[in-house]
Amino acid sequence: MSVIAIVLVVIIAFFAGMEGILDEFQIHQPLVSATLIGLVTGHLTAGIILGGTLQMIALGWANIGAAVAPDVALASVASSIIMVKGGDFSNTGISVAVASAIPLAVAGLFLTMLVRTVAVGLTHGADAAAKEGKINTIERLHLFALVLQGLRIAIPAALLIAVPASAVRSALTAMPEWLTGGMTIGGGMVVAVGYALVINMMATREVWPFFAIGFALAAVSELTLIALGAIGLALALIYINLSKMGGNNNGGGSNSGGDPVGDILNKY
């Protein structure tokens, strides 16, 4: 990577770390961060494929109560860097990068806990400043906490970039074929598990027909993503119009007649 590309990748990693907390522009999402890293390193297509694959996995990741989800920002940034430095942009190389993202995401939880532990002290400092009316101090503490979140991803990304590309390629090529094939299969299975988690959260009696239609249409290779998007938009509009015509909509699939698709399914 050139010096400019390295600087841009570290900047993307820094903003991805902050966005992991802010959720303002979604830069930490794999589809965005991996695509941006692919763009600045000259491998846009591979970055989009990697980001899209990781996004399918990350769809099922969510913080529930005190349970913190794996670090999607570190996973997407680090796996993108591994893919670029590995120099293999084939399906096998991308699958290896996807498989490496899972342990990286879990390892990122340690950095998340470390930064959030420091943030506890900053919060108490902000509380003390608020009692004394020191607005500027509160703002500085707030910005410092955000900088820590950015460094949480930027520092590991910089360290990973510092590893010579030849060492990364040697490590990847030294993998036996059974391990590379296993990581490829595992990467594909993890995507399926991630989407299954999403279905587990979203699946209701009303949306199952749309899932079935989507899977069937996705198998038609002649349909482009634009065509699939147009079909999805049309189905959404049809559903909204039918819902308005159906009167009261309680969305629970009961026999009240509020959901036309649910009522049809209830009859069966």
Short mmCIF file of C-alpha atoms in Angstrom, two decimals:
data_model
loop_
_atom_site.label_atom_id
_atom_site.label_comp_id
_atom_site.label_asym_id
_atom_site.label_seq_id
_atom_site.Cartn_x
_atom_site.Cartn_y
_atom_site.Cartn_z
CA MET A 1 0.00 0.00 0.00
CA SER A 2 1.15 3.53 -0.69
CA VAL A 3 1.66 6.07 2.09
CA ILE A 4 -1.55 7.89 1.10
CA ALA A 5 -3.52 4.64 1.15
CA ILE A 6 -2.11 3.76 4.60
CA VAL A 7 -3.08 7.17 5.99
CA LEU A 8 -6.57 6.90 4.50
CA VAL A 9 -7.07 3.38 5.89
CA VAL A 10 -6.06 4.53 9.39
CA ILE A 11 -8.45 7.49 9.11
CA ILE A 12 -11.27 5.16 8.02
CA ALA A 13 -10.44 2.88 10.95
CA PHE A 14 -10.50 5.86 13.33
CA PHE A 15 -13.93 7.00 12.15
CA ALA A 16 -15.19 3.40 12.17
CA GLY A 17 -14.22 3.17 15.83
CA MET A 18 -16.09 6.36 16.70
CA GLU A 19 -19.11 5.33 14.65
CA GLY A 20 -19.29 2.11 16.64
CA ILE A 21 -20.58 4.31 19.46
CA LEU A 22 -22.21 7.20 17.61
CA ASP A 23 -24.13 5.23 14.94
CA GLU A 24 -24.45 8.49 13.02
CA PHE A 25 -23.13 7.64 9.55
CA GLN A 26 -22.76 3.83 9.97
CA ILE A 27 -19.10 3.89 8.86
CA HIS A 28 -18.41 1.00 11.24
CA GLN A 29 -20.75 -1.26 9.28
CA PRO A 30 -18.73 -3.75 7.18
CA LEU A 31 -20.44 -2.79 3.94
CA VAL A 32 -19.24 0.80 4.39
CA SER A 33 -15.82 0.39 6.01
CA ALA A 34 -14.66 -2.55 3.86
CA THR A 35 -15.87 -0.79 0.73
CA LEU A 36 -14.02 2.41 1.68
CA ILE A 37 -10.81 0.49 2.42
CA GLY A 38 -11.17 -1.36 -0.86
CA LEU A 39 -11.65 1.99 -2.61
CA VAL A 40 -8.58 3.71 -1.14
CA THR A 41 -6.37 0.65 -1.72
CA GLY A 42 -7.50 0.14 -5.31
CA HIS A 43 -9.50 -3.05 -4.73
CA LEU A 44 -13.04 -1.71 -4.71
CA THR A 45 -14.77 -4.84 -6.05
CA ALA A 46 -13.12 -7.14 -3.53
CA GLY A 47 -13.90 -4.65 -0.75
CA ILE A 48 -17.59 -4.57 -1.68
CA ILE A 49 -17.79 -8.38 -1.78
CA LEU A 50 -16.02 -8.70 1.57
CA GLY A 51 -18.12 -5.94 3.14
CA GLY A 52 -21.36 -7.41 1.86
CA THR A 53 -20.46 -10.86 3.14
CA LEU A 54 -19.49 -9.52 6.57
CA GLN A 55 -22.63 -7.40 6.66
CA MET A 56 -24.75 -10.52 6.29
CA ILE A 57 -22.99 -11.92 9.37
CA ALA A 58 -23.21 -8.70 11.37
CA LEU A 59 -26.95 -8.32 10.76
CA GLY A 60 -27.54 -10.74 13.62
CA TRP A 61 -25.18 -8.99 16.02
CA ALA A 62 -26.84 -6.77 18.59
CA ASN A 63 -26.23 -5.63 22.14
CA ILE A 64 -28.82 -7.22 24.41
CA GLY A 65 -28.82 -5.93 27.97
CA ALA A 66 -25.33 -6.22 29.41
CA ALA A 67 -24.24 -8.61 26.64
CA VAL A 68 -22.05 -6.76 24.13
CA ALA A 69 -22.00 -7.96 20.52
CA PRO A 70 -18.68 -8.74 18.79
CA ASP A 71 -16.78 -5.71 17.55
CA VAL A 72 -17.97 -5.33 13.98
CA ALA A 73 -15.75 -2.31 13.33
CA LEU A 74 -12.50 -4.09 14.15
CA ALA A 75 -13.64 -7.20 12.29
CA SER A 76 -14.40 -5.34 9.07
CA VAL A 77 -11.31 -3.09 9.15
CA ALA A 78 -8.83 -5.81 10.12
CA SER A 79 -10.18 -8.42 7.70
CA SER A 80 -10.08 -5.85 4.88
CA ILE A 81 -6.44 -5.08 5.65
CA ILE A 82 -5.61 -8.80 5.76
CA MET A 83 -7.27 -9.29 2.39
CA VAL A 84 -5.41 -6.37 0.81
CA LYS A 85 -2.02 -7.33 2.24
CA GLY A 86 -2.59 -10.98 1.39
CA GLY A 87 -3.01 -10.02 -2.25
CA ASP A 88 -5.55 -12.79 -2.95
CA PHE A 89 -8.80 -11.23 -4.17
CA SER A 90 -10.34 -14.47 -5.39
CA ASN A 91 -13.30 -16.09 -3.65
CA THR A 92 -10.89 -18.18 -1.59
CA GLY A 93 -8.93 -15.14 -0.41
CA ILE A 94 -12.12 -13.28 0.49
CA SER A 95 -13.47 -16.32 2.35
CA VAL A 96 -10.26 -16.57 4.37
CA ALA A 97 -10.63 -12.88 5.26
CA VAL A 98 -14.25 -13.48 6.29
CA ALA A 99 -13.25 -16.43 8.49
CA SER A 100 -10.51 -14.35 10.11
CA ALA A 101 -13.02 -11.62 10.92
CA ILE A 102 -14.86 -13.73 13.49
CA PRO A 103 -11.98 -14.20 15.97
CA LEU A 104 -10.96 -10.59 15.35
CA ALA A 105 -14.47 -9.44 16.30
CA VAL A 106 -14.38 -11.46 19.50
CA ALA A 107 -10.86 -10.20 20.30
CA GLY A 108 -12.13 -6.67 19.76
CA LEU A 109 -14.43 -7.10 22.74
CA PHE A 110 -11.39 -6.86 25.03
CA LEU A 111 -10.51 -3.45 23.59
CA THR A 112 -14.16 -2.42 23.89
CA MET A 113 -14.24 -3.36 27.58
CA LEU A 114 -10.93 -1.58 28.16
CA VAL A 115 -12.10 1.66 26.58
CA ARG A 116 -15.48 1.55 28.29
CA THR A 117 -13.78 1.00 31.64
CA VAL A 118 -11.80 4.18 31.05
CA ALA A 119 -15.04 5.89 29.99
CA VAL A 120 -16.51 5.22 33.44
CA GLY A 121 -13.89 7.51 34.98
CA LEU A 122 -14.57 10.12 32.30
CA THR A 123 -18.28 9.97 33.11
CA HIS A 124 -17.62 10.65 36.79
CA GLY A 125 -15.36 13.51 35.76
CA ALA A 126 -18.15 14.93 33.58
CA ASP A 127 -20.60 14.61 36.47
CA ALA A 128 -18.25 16.54 38.74
CA ALA A 129 -17.76 19.20 36.07
CA ALA A 130 -21.53 19.47 35.60
CA LYS A 131 -22.03 20.16 39.29
CA GLU A 132 -19.55 23.02 39.01
CA GLY A 133 -21.03 24.29 35.75
CA LYS A 134 -17.86 23.68 33.71
CA ILE A 135 -19.35 23.18 30.26
CA ASN A 136 -16.01 23.32 28.46
CA THR A 137 -14.64 20.54 30.66
CA ILE A 138 -17.65 18.36 29.86
CA GLU A 139 -17.13 18.94 26.14
CA ARG A 140 -13.43 18.07 26.37
CA LEU A 141 -14.19 14.86 28.26
CA HIS A 142 -16.83 13.96 25.70
CA LEU A 143 -14.45 14.50 22.79
CA PHE A 144 -11.66 12.62 24.56
CA ALA A 145 -13.95 9.62 25.04
CA LEU A 146 -14.78 9.69 21.32
CA VAL A 147 -11.08 9.85 20.44
CA LEU A 148 -10.48 6.78 22.58
CA GLN A 149 -13.17 4.94 20.66
CA GLY A 150 -11.50 5.88 17.39
CA LEU A 151 -8.06 4.83 18.61
CA ARG A 152 -9.57 1.50 19.67
CA ILE A 153 -9.73 0.57 15.98
CA ALA A 154 -7.09 2.86 14.47
CA ILE A 155 -4.17 1.54 16.57
CA PRO A 156 -4.77 -2.18 15.79
CA ALA A 157 -5.27 -1.23 12.13
CA ALA A 158 -1.95 0.67 12.06
CA LEU A 159 -0.16 -2.24 13.74
CA LEU A 160 -1.64 -4.67 11.23
CA ILE A 161 -0.56 -2.43 8.35
CA ALA A 162 2.96 -2.34 9.81
CA VAL A 163 3.23 -6.09 9.34
CA PRO A 164 5.09 -6.66 6.05
CA ALA A 165 2.88 -7.79 3.20
CA SER A 166 5.31 -10.61 2.46
CA ALA A 167 4.80 -11.97 5.98
CA VAL A 168 1.03 -11.91 5.56
CA ARG A 169 1.26 -13.64 2.18
CA SER A 170 3.68 -16.21 3.58
CA ALA A 171 1.33 -16.94 6.48
CA LEU A 172 -1.65 -17.30 4.16
CA THR A 173 0.18 -19.45 1.63
CA ALA A 174 1.62 -21.61 4.42
CA MET A 175 -1.87 -22.69 5.37
CA PRO A 176 -2.53 -26.24 4.31
CA GLU A 177 -5.25 -26.80 1.75
CA TRP A 178 -7.55 -28.48 4.26
CA LEU A 179 -7.37 -25.42 6.54
CA THR A 180 -8.00 -22.97 3.69
CA GLY A 181 -10.91 -25.08 2.45
CA GLY A 182 -12.27 -25.40 5.98
CA MET A 183 -12.12 -21.64 6.50
CA THR A 184 -13.88 -21.13 3.18
CA ILE A 185 -16.69 -23.49 4.18
CA GLY A 186 -16.81 -22.04 7.69
CA GLY A 187 -17.00 -18.50 6.33
CA GLY A 188 -20.00 -19.46 4.21
CA MET A 189 -21.69 -21.18 7.14
CA VAL A 190 -21.17 -18.17 9.39
CA VAL A 191 -22.99 -16.00 6.87
CA ALA A 192 -25.91 -18.43 6.95
CA VAL A 193 -25.90 -18.41 10.75
CA GLY A 194 -25.88 -14.61 10.80
CA TYR A 195 -28.85 -14.44 8.45
CA ALA A 196 -30.63 -17.11 10.50
CA LEU A 197 -30.23 -14.88 13.57
CA VAL A 198 -31.83 -12.03 11.65
CA ILE A 199 -34.72 -14.22 10.56
CA ASN A 200 -35.13 -15.41 14.14
CA MET A 201 -35.66 -11.81 15.24
CA MET A 202 -37.71 -10.61 12.27
CA ALA A 203 -39.72 -13.65 11.28
CA THR A 204 -43.43 -13.27 11.83
CA ARG A 205 -46.37 -14.79 10.14
CA GLU A 206 -46.72 -11.70 7.96
CA VAL A 207 -43.18 -11.57 6.56
CA TRP A 208 -42.55 -15.25 5.82
CA PRO A 209 -44.10 -14.98 2.33
CA PHE A 210 -41.75 -12.12 1.53
CA PHE A 211 -38.75 -14.15 2.67
CA ALA A 212 -39.86 -17.01 0.40
CA ILE A 213 -40.34 -14.66 -2.56
CA GLY A 214 -36.93 -13.10 -1.95
CA PHE A 215 -35.10 -16.42 -1.83
CA ALA A 216 -36.85 -17.62 -4.99
CA LEU A 217 -36.09 -14.42 -6.92
CA ALA A 218 -32.46 -14.37 -5.76
CA ALA A 219 -31.93 -17.68 -7.56
CA VAL A 220 -32.88 -16.07 -10.88
CA SER A 221 -29.51 -14.93 -12.16
CA GLU A 222 -31.00 -12.76 -14.91
CA LEU A 223 -32.41 -10.35 -12.30
CA THR A 224 -30.06 -7.54 -11.34
CA LEU A 225 -29.90 -5.98 -7.88
CA ILE A 226 -31.82 -3.00 -9.24
CA ALA A 227 -34.59 -5.31 -10.47
CA LEU A 228 -34.70 -7.10 -7.10
CA GLY A 229 -34.85 -3.74 -5.34
CA ALA A 230 -37.71 -2.60 -7.60
CA ILE A 231 -39.63 -5.82 -6.89
CA GLY A 232 -39.06 -5.41 -3.15
CA LEU A 233 -40.25 -1.79 -3.26
CA ALA A 234 -43.34 -2.80 -5.23
CA LEU A 235 -44.16 -5.57 -2.74
CA ALA A 236 -43.72 -3.13 0.17
CA LEU A 237 -46.08 -0.62 -1.46
CA ILE A 238 -48.64 -3.34 -2.17
CA TYR A 239 -48.44 -4.49 1.44
CA ILE A 240 -48.86 -0.94 2.77
CA ASN A 241 -51.84 -0.29 0.53
CA LEU A 242 -53.48 -3.58 1.50
CA SER A 243 -52.85 -2.82 5.17
CA LYS A 244 -54.60 0.55 4.82
CA MET A 245 -57.53 -1.10 3.07
CA GLY A 246 -57.73 -3.72 5.82
CA GLY A 247 -58.58 -1.20 8.56
CA ASN A 248 -57.13 -1.66 12.06
CA ASN A 249 -53.72 -3.33 11.94
CA ASN A 250 -52.43 -4.92 15.13
CA GLY A 251 -49.52 -6.73 13.37
CA GLY A 252 -49.83 -9.77 15.62
CA GLY A 253 -51.47 -12.12 13.16
CA SER A 254 -54.66 -12.43 15.20
CA ASN A 255 -58.10 -12.91 13.72
CA SER A 256 -59.00 -9.23 13.90
CA GLY A 257 -58.71 -8.76 10.13
CA GLY A 258 -56.23 -5.89 10.42
CA ASP A 259 -53.46 -7.58 8.41
CA PRO A 260 -54.56 -8.89 5.01
CA VAL A 261 -51.58 -11.22 4.57
CA GLY A 262 -51.93 -12.46 8.15
CA ASP A 263 -55.66 -13.02 7.66
CA ILE A 264 -54.99 -15.07 4.54
CA LEU A 265 -52.49 -17.22 6.45
CA ASN A 266 -54.87 -17.56 9.38
CA LYS A 267 -57.45 -19.12 7.07
CA TYR A 268 -55.02 -21.93 6.40
#
